[in-house]
Amino acid sequence: VYQPFLIELLPQAANEKDLRIRLTNRQHHLSTEPYELSWILCQEGKEVEDWTEYLPVIQPGESAEIAIHSRRWKNMKGNVQLRVSLRLKNPTLWAEKGYEIAWEQFTLKQADLSAKPLVAAKVEVNQDGNTLKAKVKQVEYVWDLTSGAILSAKAFGFEWIDQPQDLPAQPYFQAFRAPTDNDAGFGNWLAKDWRNHQMDAPQIKPEQVSYKTLENGCLQVFVKLVYQYAQGSILREIRYTLDGRGQLDVQEKYQPQGSLPVLPRLGVAWIFSPQAENLQWFGYGPHETYPDRKAGASIATWKSTVSEQLFPYPKPQESGNHEATQYLTLSTKQGRSLSVQAVDECFSFSALHYAATDLAAKKHHVELQARPQVICSIDAQQLGLGNSSCGPGVLEKYLVSKRQLHYRIILK
């Protein structure tokens, strides 16, 4: 992010009461005299405290330490963010009073994402041929015991799953994204590699689908699949646990094998009801973010709609990703809602009316046809964007790992 001030949070000594920042004036000619410094303290994305601090005169190229006089943050729990901002004191010929010149956000505390104990209860289980039905309270799931796919997910009679005939059975595995302009830049090597390796159309081989009822009455379903590409493969192992609250604990593990290209992502896509149009999440927003492209976004609670998530790039490509997500909620006009919560580690996600293959198949934005369903992609990792439209590719630290990778979510 290019801005005329560098704002850094300094380490806090044990005996210090105040937070401290270092403010560096990157300008060549102006001091800090035209500006004022303010901050906002947020808990779970909601503002709980704000203040305007004394801003000393800092000459061009110089730095100063400034105390942030907040007494509340130490006793706060959950997600706590501090946002520091510099704004114009007075109107100018080019901007109004209060125009923001620079800002930075710091995470002071993060919510505990560790798994909560399962709630014991008797889950009703019924196998009918190759179909497994499970019900607890007002929640029902149906699995295909041949493919391991989830055929139905109902809550209070409302069906959340909506399976199109032209997409894989869900939640379907994704190691492909619609190539971005950067993926297709400098010789088109990433996009070519994905196409040559058939990353968008693997051969799927189910190796195991089984289930058991635990001593506490919860149901566990195990699925083991191999995704075979032109060269190399990815082993996917899933453990579903349906507990007494009707919450579905989903643990996914991936093991890339053999000769594979740079991976664009590792995750799954769920296909939800067209009625699930309203979207809320806690993580980076409001615009799309990627592992190496998120400094201009803030961590907060954001609200949008699925229809608003696709950015109208002239050439359709990966769009609407959100990094460091702790939870997302899709809801209907009638107030029904489905939440996806991260366990242990945050995930990245997008919620669109388009599958990745839909975006990759078109050359112009105007050619796209929105699906009625919501394609909700949840990734353990997403490849960075890099700069290979006119420069170097993705840095190594933003590549998707080819080692064993796992993530865990709760659907409720």
PDB file of C-alpha atoms in Angstrom, residues 45-344:
ATOM      1  CA  GLY A  45     -15.885  -5.935  14.261  1.00  0.00           C
ATOM      2  CA  LYS A  46     -17.890  -3.454  16.356  1.00  0.00           C
ATOM      3  CA  GLU A  47     -16.526  -0.090  17.474  1.00  0.00           C
ATOM      4  CA  VAL A  48     -16.159   0.126  21.262  1.00  0.00           C
ATOM      5  CA  GLU A  49     -13.742   3.037  21.783  1.00  0.00           C
ATOM      6  CA  ASP A  50     -12.266   5.911  19.782  1.00  0.00           C
ATOM      7  CA  TRP A  51     -10.051   8.917  20.418  1.00  0.00           C
ATOM      8  CA  THR A  52      -8.059  11.693  18.759  1.00  0.00           C
ATOM      9  CA  GLU A  53      -4.471  11.746  20.013  1.00  0.00           C
ATOM     10  CA  TYR A  54      -1.968  14.582  20.164  1.00  0.00           C
ATOM     11  CA  LEU A  55       0.116  14.494  16.987  1.00  0.00           C
ATOM     12  CA  PRO A  56       3.582  16.028  17.309  1.00  0.00           C
ATOM     13  CA  VAL A  57       5.148  17.830  14.373  1.00  0.00           C
ATOM     14  CA  ILE A  58       7.187  15.248  12.494  1.00  0.00           C
ATOM     15  CA  GLN A  59       9.427  16.591   9.759  1.00  0.00           C
ATOM     16  CA  PRO A  60       9.815  14.851   6.377  1.00  0.00           C
ATOM     17  CA  GLY A  61      11.795  11.631   6.675  1.00  0.00           C
ATOM     18  CA  GLU A  62      11.620  11.566  10.467  1.00  0.00           C
ATOM     19  CA  SER A  63       9.771   9.371  12.970  1.00  0.00           C
ATOM     20  CA  ALA A  64       8.177   9.739  16.392  1.00  0.00           C
ATOM     21  CA  GLU A  65       6.641   7.416  18.962  1.00  0.00           C
ATOM     22  CA  ILE A  66       3.053   8.141  19.980  1.00  0.00           C
ATOM     23  CA  ALA A  67       1.057   6.636  22.854  1.00  0.00           C
ATOM     24  CA  ILE A  68      -2.416   5.200  22.243  1.00  0.00           C
ATOM     25  CA  HIS A  69      -4.340   5.915  25.445  1.00  0.00           C
ATOM     26  CA  SER A  70      -6.741   2.986  25.513  1.00  0.00           C
ATOM     27  CA  ARG A  71      -7.514   1.406  28.878  1.00  0.00           C
ATOM     28  CA  ARG A  72     -10.069  -1.095  27.633  1.00  0.00           C
ATOM     29  CA  TRP A  73      -8.244  -3.360  25.224  1.00  0.00           C
ATOM     30  CA  LYS A  74      -6.384  -5.426  27.847  1.00  0.00           C
ATOM     31  CA  ASN A  75      -9.623  -6.649  29.422  1.00  0.00           C
ATOM     32  CA  MET A  76     -11.344  -7.369  26.130  1.00  0.00           C
ATOM     33  CA  LYS A  77     -11.787 -10.906  24.798  1.00  0.00           C
ATOM     34  CA  GLY A  78     -12.244 -12.359  21.352  1.00  0.00           C
ATOM     35  CA  ASN A  79     -11.223 -10.451  18.239  1.00  0.00           C
ATOM     36  CA  VAL A  80      -9.782  -7.032  19.058  1.00  0.00           C
ATOM     37  CA  GLN A  81      -8.507  -4.711  16.313  1.00  0.00           C
ATOM     38  CA  LEU A  82      -6.953  -1.249  16.527  1.00  0.00           C
ATOM     39  CA  ARG A  83      -7.289   1.070  13.527  1.00  0.00           C
ATOM     40  CA  VAL A  84      -5.044   4.150  13.420  1.00  0.00           C
ATOM     41  CA  SER A  85      -5.826   6.923  10.937  1.00  0.00           C
ATOM     42  CA  LEU A  86      -4.362  10.239   9.754  1.00  0.00           C
ATOM     43  CA  ARG A  87      -6.795  12.780   8.312  1.00  0.00           C
ATOM     44  CA  LEU A  88      -6.752  16.367   7.103  1.00  0.00           C
ATOM     45  CA  LYS A  89      -7.445  18.948   9.820  1.00  0.00           C
ATOM     46  CA  ASN A  90      -8.812  21.467   7.353  1.00  0.00           C
ATOM     47  CA  PRO A  91     -10.229  21.470   3.820  1.00  0.00           C
ATOM     48  CA  THR A  92      -7.830  21.943   0.908  1.00  0.00           C
ATOM     49  CA  LEU A  93      -8.234  22.646  -2.797  1.00  0.00           C
ATOM     50  CA  TRP A  94      -8.138  18.907  -3.458  1.00  0.00           C
ATOM     51  CA  ALA A  95      -9.898  17.319  -0.464  1.00  0.00           C
ATOM     52  CA  GLU A  96     -12.371  18.052   2.301  1.00  0.00           C
ATOM     53  CA  LYS A  97     -11.684  18.234   6.017  1.00  0.00           C
ATOM     54  CA  GLY A  98     -11.387  14.736   7.462  1.00  0.00           C
ATOM     55  CA  TYR A  99     -10.098  13.155   4.252  1.00  0.00           C
ATOM     56  CA  GLU A 100      -8.079  10.082   5.203  1.00  0.00           C
ATOM     57  CA  ILE A 101      -4.422  10.271   4.182  1.00  0.00           C
ATOM     58  CA  ALA A 102      -3.136   7.034   5.717  1.00  0.00           C
ATOM     59  CA  TRP A 103      -4.317   4.219   7.983  1.00  0.00           C
ATOM     60  CA  GLU A 104      -3.224   0.925   9.445  1.00  0.00           C
ATOM     61  CA  GLN A 105      -4.997  -1.844  11.331  1.00  0.00           C
ATOM     62  CA  PHE A 106      -3.457  -4.037  14.012  1.00  0.00           C
ATOM     63  CA  THR A 107      -4.864  -7.229  15.504  1.00  0.00           C
ATOM     64  CA  LEU A 108      -4.361  -7.021  19.271  1.00  0.00           C
ATOM     65  CA  LYS A 109      -6.208 -10.237  20.138  1.00  0.00           C
ATOM     66  CA  GLN A 110      -7.758 -13.067  18.154  1.00  0.00           C
ATOM     67  CA  ALA A 111     -10.685 -15.266  19.100  1.00  0.00           C
ATOM     68  CA  ASP A 112     -10.066 -18.828  20.193  1.00  0.00           C
ATOM     69  CA  LEU A 113     -10.784 -21.025  17.169  1.00  0.00           C
ATOM     70  CA  SER A 114     -10.169 -24.338  18.903  1.00  0.00           C
ATOM     71  CA  ALA A 115     -12.804 -27.035  18.558  1.00  0.00           C
ATOM     72  CA  LYS A 116     -15.639 -27.190  21.061  1.00  0.00           C
ATOM     73  CA  PRO A 117     -16.624 -30.578  22.551  1.00  0.00           C
ATOM     74  CA  LEU A 118     -19.172 -32.598  20.615  1.00  0.00           C
ATOM     75  CA  VAL A 119     -22.676 -32.628  22.058  1.00  0.00           C
ATOM     76  CA  ALA A 120     -23.751 -36.182  22.722  1.00  0.00           C
ATOM     77  CA  ALA A 121     -27.132 -37.275  21.404  1.00  0.00           C
ATOM     78  CA  LYS A 122     -28.602 -40.158  19.508  1.00  0.00           C
ATOM     79  CA  VAL A 123     -28.381 -39.481  15.783  1.00  0.00           C
ATOM     80  CA  GLU A 124     -30.988 -41.455  13.855  1.00  0.00           C
ATOM     81  CA  VAL A 125     -29.179 -43.398  11.132  1.00  0.00           C
ATOM     82  CA  ASN A 126     -30.811 -45.331   8.301  1.00  0.00           C
ATOM     83  CA  GLN A 127     -29.037 -47.025   5.392  1.00  0.00           C
ATOM     84  CA  ASP A 128     -31.117 -47.733   2.313  1.00  0.00           C
ATOM     85  CA  GLY A 129     -28.928 -49.406  -0.285  1.00  0.00           C
ATOM     86  CA  ASN A 130     -26.166 -46.954  -1.175  1.00  0.00           C
ATOM     87  CA  THR A 131     -27.841 -44.074   0.623  1.00  0.00           C
ATOM     88  CA  LEU A 132     -27.182 -43.091   4.241  1.00  0.00           C
ATOM     89  CA  LYS A 133     -29.703 -40.865   5.993  1.00  0.00           C
ATOM     90  CA  ALA A 134     -28.952 -39.190   9.318  1.00  0.00           C
ATOM     91  CA  LYS A 135     -31.273 -37.062  11.429  1.00  0.00           C
ATOM     92  CA  VAL A 136     -30.883 -35.244  14.729  1.00  0.00           C
ATOM     93  CA  LYS A 137     -33.421 -32.733  16.020  1.00  0.00           C
ATOM     94  CA  GLN A 138     -34.544 -30.747  12.944  1.00  0.00           C
ATOM     95  CA  VAL A 139     -31.391 -31.391  10.886  1.00  0.00           C
ATOM     96  CA  GLU A 140     -31.079 -34.089   8.213  1.00  0.00           C
ATOM     97  CA  TYR A 141     -28.137 -35.142   6.030  1.00  0.00           C
ATOM     98  CA  VAL A 142     -28.032 -37.696   3.230  1.00  0.00           C
ATOM     99  CA  TRP A 143     -24.798 -39.251   1.912  1.00  0.00           C
ATOM    100  CA  ASP A 144     -24.149 -41.326  -1.187  1.00  0.00           C
ATOM    101  CA  LEU A 145     -22.162 -44.320   0.085  1.00  0.00           C
ATOM    102  CA  THR A 146     -20.691 -44.933  -3.374  1.00  0.00           C
ATOM    103  CA  SER A 147     -19.186 -41.506  -4.075  1.00  0.00           C
ATOM    104  CA  GLY A 148     -19.132 -40.041  -0.563  1.00  0.00           C
ATOM    105  CA  ALA A 149     -21.104 -37.025  -1.767  1.00  0.00           C
ATOM    106  CA  ILE A 150     -23.646 -35.180   0.350  1.00  0.00           C
ATOM    107  CA  LEU A 151     -26.960 -35.423  -1.478  1.00  0.00           C
ATOM    108  CA  SER A 152     -29.079 -33.413   0.926  1.00  0.00           C
ATOM    109  CA  ALA A 153     -28.708 -31.080   3.904  1.00  0.00           C
ATOM    110  CA  LYS A 154     -31.960 -29.942   5.478  1.00  0.00           C
ATOM    111  CA  ALA A 155     -32.640 -27.793   8.519  1.00  0.00           C
ATOM    112  CA  PHE A 156     -36.230 -27.334   9.720  1.00  0.00           C
ATOM    113  CA  GLY A 157     -37.413 -28.698   6.379  1.00  0.00           C
ATOM    114  CA  PHE A 158     -35.407 -26.258   4.245  1.00  0.00           C
ATOM    115  CA  GLU A 159     -33.064 -27.800   1.671  1.00  0.00           C
ATOM    116  CA  TRP A 160     -29.674 -26.071   1.513  1.00  0.00           C
ATOM    117  CA  ILE A 161     -28.073 -28.327  -1.097  1.00  0.00           C
ATOM    118  CA  ASP A 162     -28.845 -27.623  -4.761  1.00  0.00           C
ATOM    119  CA  GLN A 163     -26.899 -29.899  -7.092  1.00  0.00           C
ATOM    120  CA  PRO A 164     -26.645 -28.897 -10.794  1.00  0.00           C
ATOM    121  CA  GLN A 165     -26.216 -31.754 -13.238  1.00  0.00           C
ATOM    122  CA  ASP A 166     -23.130 -30.235 -14.873  1.00  0.00           C
ATOM    123  CA  LEU A 167     -21.016 -29.885 -11.705  1.00  0.00           C
ATOM    124  CA  PRO A 168     -19.362 -32.626  -9.624  1.00  0.00           C
ATOM    125  CA  ALA A 169     -21.150 -34.071  -6.607  1.00  0.00           C
ATOM    126  CA  GLN A 170     -20.536 -31.934  -3.585  1.00  0.00           C
ATOM    127  CA  PRO A 171     -18.772 -30.760  -1.653  1.00  0.00           C
ATOM    128  CA  TYR A 172     -16.491 -31.111  -4.648  1.00  0.00           C
ATOM    129  CA  PHE A 173     -12.733 -30.793  -4.432  1.00  0.00           C
ATOM    130  CA  GLN A 174     -10.986 -27.855  -6.117  1.00  0.00           C
ATOM    131  CA  ALA A 175      -7.340 -27.594  -7.112  1.00  0.00           C
ATOM    132  CA  PHE A 176      -8.190 -25.184  -9.936  1.00  0.00           C
ATOM    133  CA  ARG A 177      -9.134 -21.545 -10.282  1.00  0.00           C
ATOM    134  CA  ALA A 178     -10.154 -19.496 -13.288  1.00  0.00           C
ATOM    135  CA  PRO A 179      -6.777 -18.054 -14.359  1.00  0.00           C
ATOM    136  CA  THR A 180      -6.260 -14.433 -13.375  1.00  0.00           C
ATOM    137  CA  ASP A 181      -4.595 -11.907 -15.654  1.00  0.00           C
ATOM    138  CA  ASN A 182      -1.406 -12.532 -13.674  1.00  0.00           C
ATOM    139  CA  ASP A 183      -1.749 -16.307 -14.013  1.00  0.00           C
ATOM    140  CA  ALA A 184      -1.985 -15.802 -17.764  1.00  0.00           C
ATOM    141  CA  GLY A 185       0.821 -13.234 -17.939  1.00  0.00           C
ATOM    142  CA  PHE A 186       4.433 -13.547 -19.095  1.00  0.00           C
ATOM    143  CA  GLY A 187       3.966 -16.463 -21.456  1.00  0.00           C
ATOM    144  CA  ASN A 188       0.749 -17.750 -19.908  1.00  0.00           C
ATOM    145  CA  TRP A 189       2.764 -20.431 -18.117  1.00  0.00           C
ATOM    146  CA  LEU A 190       0.571 -20.969 -15.055  1.00  0.00           C
ATOM    147  CA  ALA A 191      -2.664 -21.099 -17.026  1.00  0.00           C
ATOM    148  CA  LYS A 192      -1.022 -23.414 -19.580  1.00  0.00           C
ATOM    149  CA  ASP A 193       0.279 -25.723 -16.869  1.00  0.00           C
ATOM    150  CA  TRP A 194      -3.164 -26.017 -15.287  1.00  0.00           C
ATOM    151  CA  ARG A 195      -4.753 -26.740 -18.652  1.00  0.00           C
ATOM    152  CA  ASN A 196      -2.083 -29.277 -19.666  1.00  0.00           C
ATOM    153  CA  HIS A 197      -2.372 -31.071 -16.322  1.00  0.00           C
ATOM    154  CA  GLN A 198      -6.201 -31.058 -16.555  1.00  0.00           C
ATOM    155  CA  MET A 199      -6.480 -29.430 -13.132  1.00  0.00           C
ATOM    156  CA  ASP A 200     -10.073 -28.443 -13.914  1.00  0.00           C
ATOM    157  CA  ALA A 201     -11.226 -31.985 -14.759  1.00  0.00           C
ATOM    158  CA  PRO A 202      -9.576 -34.718 -12.676  1.00  0.00           C
ATOM    159  CA  GLN A 203     -10.555 -38.371 -12.777  1.00  0.00           C
ATOM    160  CA  ILE A 204     -12.141 -39.189  -9.407  1.00  0.00           C
ATOM    161  CA  LYS A 205     -11.608 -42.579  -7.784  1.00  0.00           C
ATOM    162  CA  PRO A 206     -13.472 -43.331  -4.517  1.00  0.00           C
ATOM    163  CA  GLU A 207     -11.316 -45.582  -2.321  1.00  0.00           C
ATOM    164  CA  GLN A 208     -13.376 -45.693   0.871  1.00  0.00           C
ATOM    165  CA  VAL A 209     -16.794 -44.585   2.079  1.00  0.00           C
ATOM    166  CA  SER A 210     -17.805 -45.861   5.511  1.00  0.00           C
ATOM    167  CA  TYR A 211     -19.580 -44.747   8.660  1.00  0.00           C
ATOM    168  CA  LYS A 212     -19.996 -45.575  12.321  1.00  0.00           C
ATOM    169  CA  THR A 213     -21.964 -44.405  15.326  1.00  0.00           C
ATOM    170  CA  LEU A 214     -19.794 -43.244  18.223  1.00  0.00           C
ATOM    171  CA  GLU A 215     -20.400 -44.211  21.841  1.00  0.00           C
ATOM    172  CA  ASN A 216     -21.859 -40.752  22.512  1.00  0.00           C
ATOM    173  CA  GLY A 217     -24.414 -41.220  19.725  1.00  0.00           C
ATOM    174  CA  CYS A 218     -22.743 -38.951  17.169  1.00  0.00           C
ATOM    175  CA  LEU A 219     -22.360 -40.153  13.579  1.00  0.00           C
ATOM    176  CA  GLN A 220     -19.034 -40.239  11.737  1.00  0.00           C
ATOM    177  CA  VAL A 221     -18.728 -40.675   7.982  1.00  0.00           C
ATOM    178  CA  PHE A 222     -15.331 -41.370   6.398  1.00  0.00           C
ATOM    179  CA  VAL A 223     -14.571 -40.661   2.744  1.00  0.00           C
ATOM    180  CA  LYS A 224     -11.311 -41.303   0.898  1.00  0.00           C
ATOM    181  CA  LEU A 225     -10.931 -40.174  -2.720  1.00  0.00           C
ATOM    182  CA  VAL A 226      -8.094 -39.920  -5.238  1.00  0.00           C
ATOM    183  CA  TYR A 227      -8.105 -37.142  -7.843  1.00  0.00           C
ATOM    184  CA  GLN A 228      -5.992 -38.176 -10.813  1.00  0.00           C
ATOM    185  CA  TYR A 229      -4.577 -35.498 -13.118  1.00  0.00           C
ATOM    186  CA  ALA A 230      -2.575 -35.791 -16.341  1.00  0.00           C
ATOM    187  CA  GLN A 231       0.499 -36.097 -14.139  1.00  0.00           C
ATOM    188  CA  GLY A 232       0.268 -36.591 -10.421  1.00  0.00           C
ATOM    189  CA  SER A 233      -2.682 -36.943  -8.101  1.00  0.00           C
ATOM    190  CA  ILE A 234      -4.141 -35.615  -4.859  1.00  0.00           C
ATOM    191  CA  LEU A 235      -5.412 -37.854  -2.080  1.00  0.00           C
ATOM    192  CA  ARG A 236      -8.390 -36.406  -0.222  1.00  0.00           C
ATOM    193  CA  GLU A 237      -9.600 -37.739   3.112  1.00  0.00           C
ATOM    194  CA  ILE A 238     -12.755 -36.416   4.799  1.00  0.00           C
ATOM    195  CA  ARG A 239     -14.209 -37.091   8.214  1.00  0.00           C
ATOM    196  CA  TYR A 240     -17.726 -35.823   8.832  1.00  0.00           C
ATOM    197  CA  THR A 241     -19.088 -35.831  12.392  1.00  0.00           C
ATOM    198  CA  LEU A 242     -22.747 -35.018  13.018  1.00  0.00           C
ATOM    199  CA  ASP A 243     -23.362 -34.210  16.686  1.00  0.00           C
ATOM    200  CA  GLY A 244     -26.376 -33.749  18.937  1.00  0.00           C
ATOM    201  CA  ARG A 245     -26.824 -30.089  18.026  1.00  0.00           C
ATOM    202  CA  GLY A 246     -27.117 -30.927  14.357  1.00  0.00           C
ATOM    203  CA  GLN A 247     -23.735 -29.349  13.669  1.00  0.00           C
ATOM    204  CA  LEU A 248     -21.575 -30.998  11.021  1.00  0.00           C
ATOM    205  CA  ASP A 249     -17.863 -31.083  11.819  1.00  0.00           C
ATOM    206  CA  VAL A 250     -15.928 -31.402   8.540  1.00  0.00           C
ATOM    207  CA  GLN A 251     -12.245 -32.333   8.614  1.00  0.00           C
ATOM    208  CA  GLU A 252     -10.457 -32.377   5.255  1.00  0.00           C
ATOM    209  CA  LYS A 253      -6.932 -33.634   4.572  1.00  0.00           C
ATOM    210  CA  TYR A 254      -5.080 -33.344   1.241  1.00  0.00           C
ATOM    211  CA  GLN A 255      -1.898 -35.059   0.091  1.00  0.00           C
ATOM    212  CA  PRO A 256      -0.526 -33.975  -3.320  1.00  0.00           C
ATOM    213  CA  GLN A 257       1.432 -36.758  -5.014  1.00  0.00           C
ATOM    214  CA  GLY A 258       3.600 -37.036  -8.103  1.00  0.00           C
ATOM    215  CA  SER A 259       4.394 -34.332 -10.641  1.00  0.00           C
ATOM    216  CA  LEU A 260       1.931 -31.475 -10.218  1.00  0.00           C
ATOM    217  CA  PRO A 261       2.161 -27.843 -11.361  1.00  0.00           C
ATOM    218  CA  VAL A 262       2.006 -24.851  -9.044  1.00  0.00           C
ATOM    219  CA  LEU A 263      -1.347 -25.409  -7.345  1.00  0.00           C
ATOM    220  CA  PRO A 264      -3.902 -22.588  -7.581  1.00  0.00           C
ATOM    221  CA  ARG A 265      -5.818 -23.686  -4.471  1.00  0.00           C
ATOM    222  CA  LEU A 266      -6.699 -26.588  -2.214  1.00  0.00           C
ATOM    223  CA  GLY A 267     -10.263 -26.664  -0.977  1.00  0.00           C
ATOM    224  CA  VAL A 268     -13.848 -27.537  -1.792  1.00  0.00           C
ATOM    225  CA  ALA A 269     -16.957 -25.968  -3.268  1.00  0.00           C
ATOM    226  CA  TRP A 270     -20.413 -26.304  -1.753  1.00  0.00           C
ATOM    227  CA  ILE A 271     -23.455 -25.572  -3.906  1.00  0.00           C
ATOM    228  CA  PHE A 272     -26.223 -23.968  -1.904  1.00  0.00           C
ATOM    229  CA  SER A 273     -29.806 -22.905  -2.515  1.00  0.00           C
ATOM    230  CA  PRO A 274     -30.451 -19.850  -4.741  1.00  0.00           C
ATOM    231  CA  GLN A 275     -32.294 -18.358  -1.781  1.00  0.00           C
ATOM    232  CA  ALA A 276     -29.034 -18.074   0.198  1.00  0.00           C
ATOM    233  CA  GLU A 277     -28.302 -14.646  -1.286  1.00  0.00           C
ATOM    234  CA  ASN A 278     -27.364 -12.612   1.787  1.00  0.00           C
ATOM    235  CA  LEU A 279     -23.765 -12.862   2.943  1.00  0.00           C
ATOM    236  CA  GLN A 280     -21.939 -11.926   6.134  1.00  0.00           C
ATOM    237  CA  TRP A 281     -18.385 -12.804   7.153  1.00  0.00           C
ATOM    238  CA  PHE A 282     -15.656 -11.942   9.638  1.00  0.00           C
ATOM    239  CA  GLY A 283     -12.290 -11.551   7.984  1.00  0.00           C
ATOM    240  CA  TYR A 284     -10.649  -9.346   5.385  1.00  0.00           C
ATOM    241  CA  GLY A 285     -12.977  -7.132   3.358  1.00  0.00           C
ATOM    242  CA  PRO A 286     -14.930  -5.511   1.952  1.00  0.00           C
ATOM    243  CA  HIS A 287     -13.224  -6.107  -1.408  1.00  0.00           C
ATOM    244  CA  GLU A 288     -11.529  -9.312  -2.535  1.00  0.00           C
ATOM    245  CA  THR A 289      -8.203 -10.286  -0.986  1.00  0.00           C
ATOM    246  CA  TYR A 290      -5.481 -12.866  -1.614  1.00  0.00           C
ATOM    247  CA  PRO A 291      -2.473 -14.039   0.418  1.00  0.00           C
ATOM    248  CA  ASP A 292      -0.234 -11.396  -1.177  1.00  0.00           C
ATOM    249  CA  ARG A 293      -2.924  -8.778  -1.847  1.00  0.00           C
ATOM    250  CA  LYS A 294      -4.676  -7.845   1.398  1.00  0.00           C
ATOM    251  CA  ALA A 295      -2.823  -4.880   2.924  1.00  0.00           C
ATOM    252  CA  GLY A 296      -5.503  -2.507   1.634  1.00  0.00           C
ATOM    253  CA  ALA A 297      -8.319  -4.415   3.362  1.00  0.00           C
ATOM    254  CA  SER A 298      -9.489  -4.456   6.981  1.00  0.00           C
ATOM    255  CA  ILE A 299     -10.479  -7.296   9.283  1.00  0.00           C
ATOM    256  CA  ALA A 300     -14.058  -6.710  10.388  1.00  0.00           C
ATOM    257  CA  THR A 301     -17.601  -8.023  10.099  1.00  0.00           C
ATOM    258  CA  TRP A 302     -18.789  -7.411   6.554  1.00  0.00           C
ATOM    259  CA  LYS A 303     -22.192  -7.689   4.889  1.00  0.00           C
ATOM    260  CA  SER A 304     -22.919  -8.062   1.190  1.00  0.00           C
ATOM    261  CA  THR A 305     -24.873 -10.196  -1.242  1.00  0.00           C
ATOM    262  CA  VAL A 306     -23.662 -13.069  -3.366  1.00  0.00           C
ATOM    263  CA  SER A 307     -24.581 -11.145  -6.529  1.00  0.00           C
ATOM    264  CA  GLU A 308     -22.247  -8.314  -5.511  1.00  0.00           C
ATOM    265  CA  GLN A 309     -19.219 -10.553  -5.029  1.00  0.00           C
ATOM    266  CA  LEU A 310     -18.101 -10.969  -8.649  1.00  0.00           C
ATOM    267  CA  PHE A 311     -15.812  -8.171  -9.839  1.00  0.00           C
ATOM    268  CA  PRO A 312     -16.526  -7.367 -13.517  1.00  0.00           C
ATOM    269  CA  TYR A 313     -13.053  -7.946 -14.933  1.00  0.00           C
ATOM    270  CA  PRO A 314     -13.136  -7.552 -18.747  1.00  0.00           C
ATOM    271  CA  LYS A 315     -11.880 -11.145 -18.996  1.00  0.00           C
ATOM    272  CA  PRO A 316     -13.594 -13.429 -16.437  1.00  0.00           C
ATOM    273  CA  GLN A 317     -11.230 -14.821 -13.807  1.00  0.00           C
ATOM    274  CA  GLU A 318     -10.965 -15.803 -10.151  1.00  0.00           C
ATOM    275  CA  SER A 319     -12.921 -13.247  -8.150  1.00  0.00           C
ATOM    276  CA  GLY A 320     -14.334 -12.478  -4.728  1.00  0.00           C
ATOM    277  CA  ASN A 321     -11.863 -14.353  -2.538  1.00  0.00           C
ATOM    278  CA  HIS A 322     -11.642 -13.310   1.128  1.00  0.00           C
ATOM    279  CA  GLU A 323      -8.640 -14.229   3.268  1.00  0.00           C
ATOM    280  CA  ALA A 324      -8.359 -14.963   7.010  1.00  0.00           C
ATOM    281  CA  THR A 325     -12.051 -15.749   7.426  1.00  0.00           C
ATOM    282  CA  GLN A 326     -13.240 -16.968  10.823  1.00  0.00           C
ATOM    283  CA  TYR A 327     -16.842 -17.491   9.799  1.00  0.00           C
ATOM    284  CA  LEU A 328     -19.298 -16.817   7.012  1.00  0.00           C
ATOM    285  CA  THR A 329     -23.085 -16.868   7.082  1.00  0.00           C
ATOM    286  CA  LEU A 330     -25.435 -17.250   4.134  1.00  0.00           C
ATOM    287  CA  SER A 331     -29.059 -16.347   4.762  1.00  0.00           C
ATOM    288  CA  THR A 332     -32.391 -16.081   2.989  1.00  0.00           C
ATOM    289  CA  LYS A 333     -34.962 -13.293   2.932  1.00  0.00           C
ATOM    290  CA  GLN A 334     -37.064 -15.413   5.277  1.00  0.00           C
ATOM    291  CA  GLY A 335     -34.319 -15.408   7.908  1.00  0.00           C
ATOM    292  CA  ARG A 336     -33.001 -18.944   7.445  1.00  0.00           C
ATOM    293  CA  SER A 337     -29.235 -19.071   7.805  1.00  0.00           C
ATOM    294  CA  LEU A 338     -26.307 -21.433   7.397  1.00  0.00           C
ATOM    295  CA  SER A 339     -22.949 -20.673   8.998  1.00  0.00           C
ATOM    296  CA  VAL A 340     -19.495 -22.025   8.207  1.00  0.00           C
ATOM    297  CA  GLN A 341     -17.061 -21.595  11.096  1.00  0.00           C
ATOM    298  CA  ALA A 342     -13.311 -22.072  11.035  1.00  0.00           C
ATOM    299  CA  VAL A 343     -11.754 -24.460  13.537  1.00  0.00           C
ATOM    300  CA  ASP A 344      -8.115 -24.012  14.629  1.00  0.00           C
TER     301      ASP A 344
END
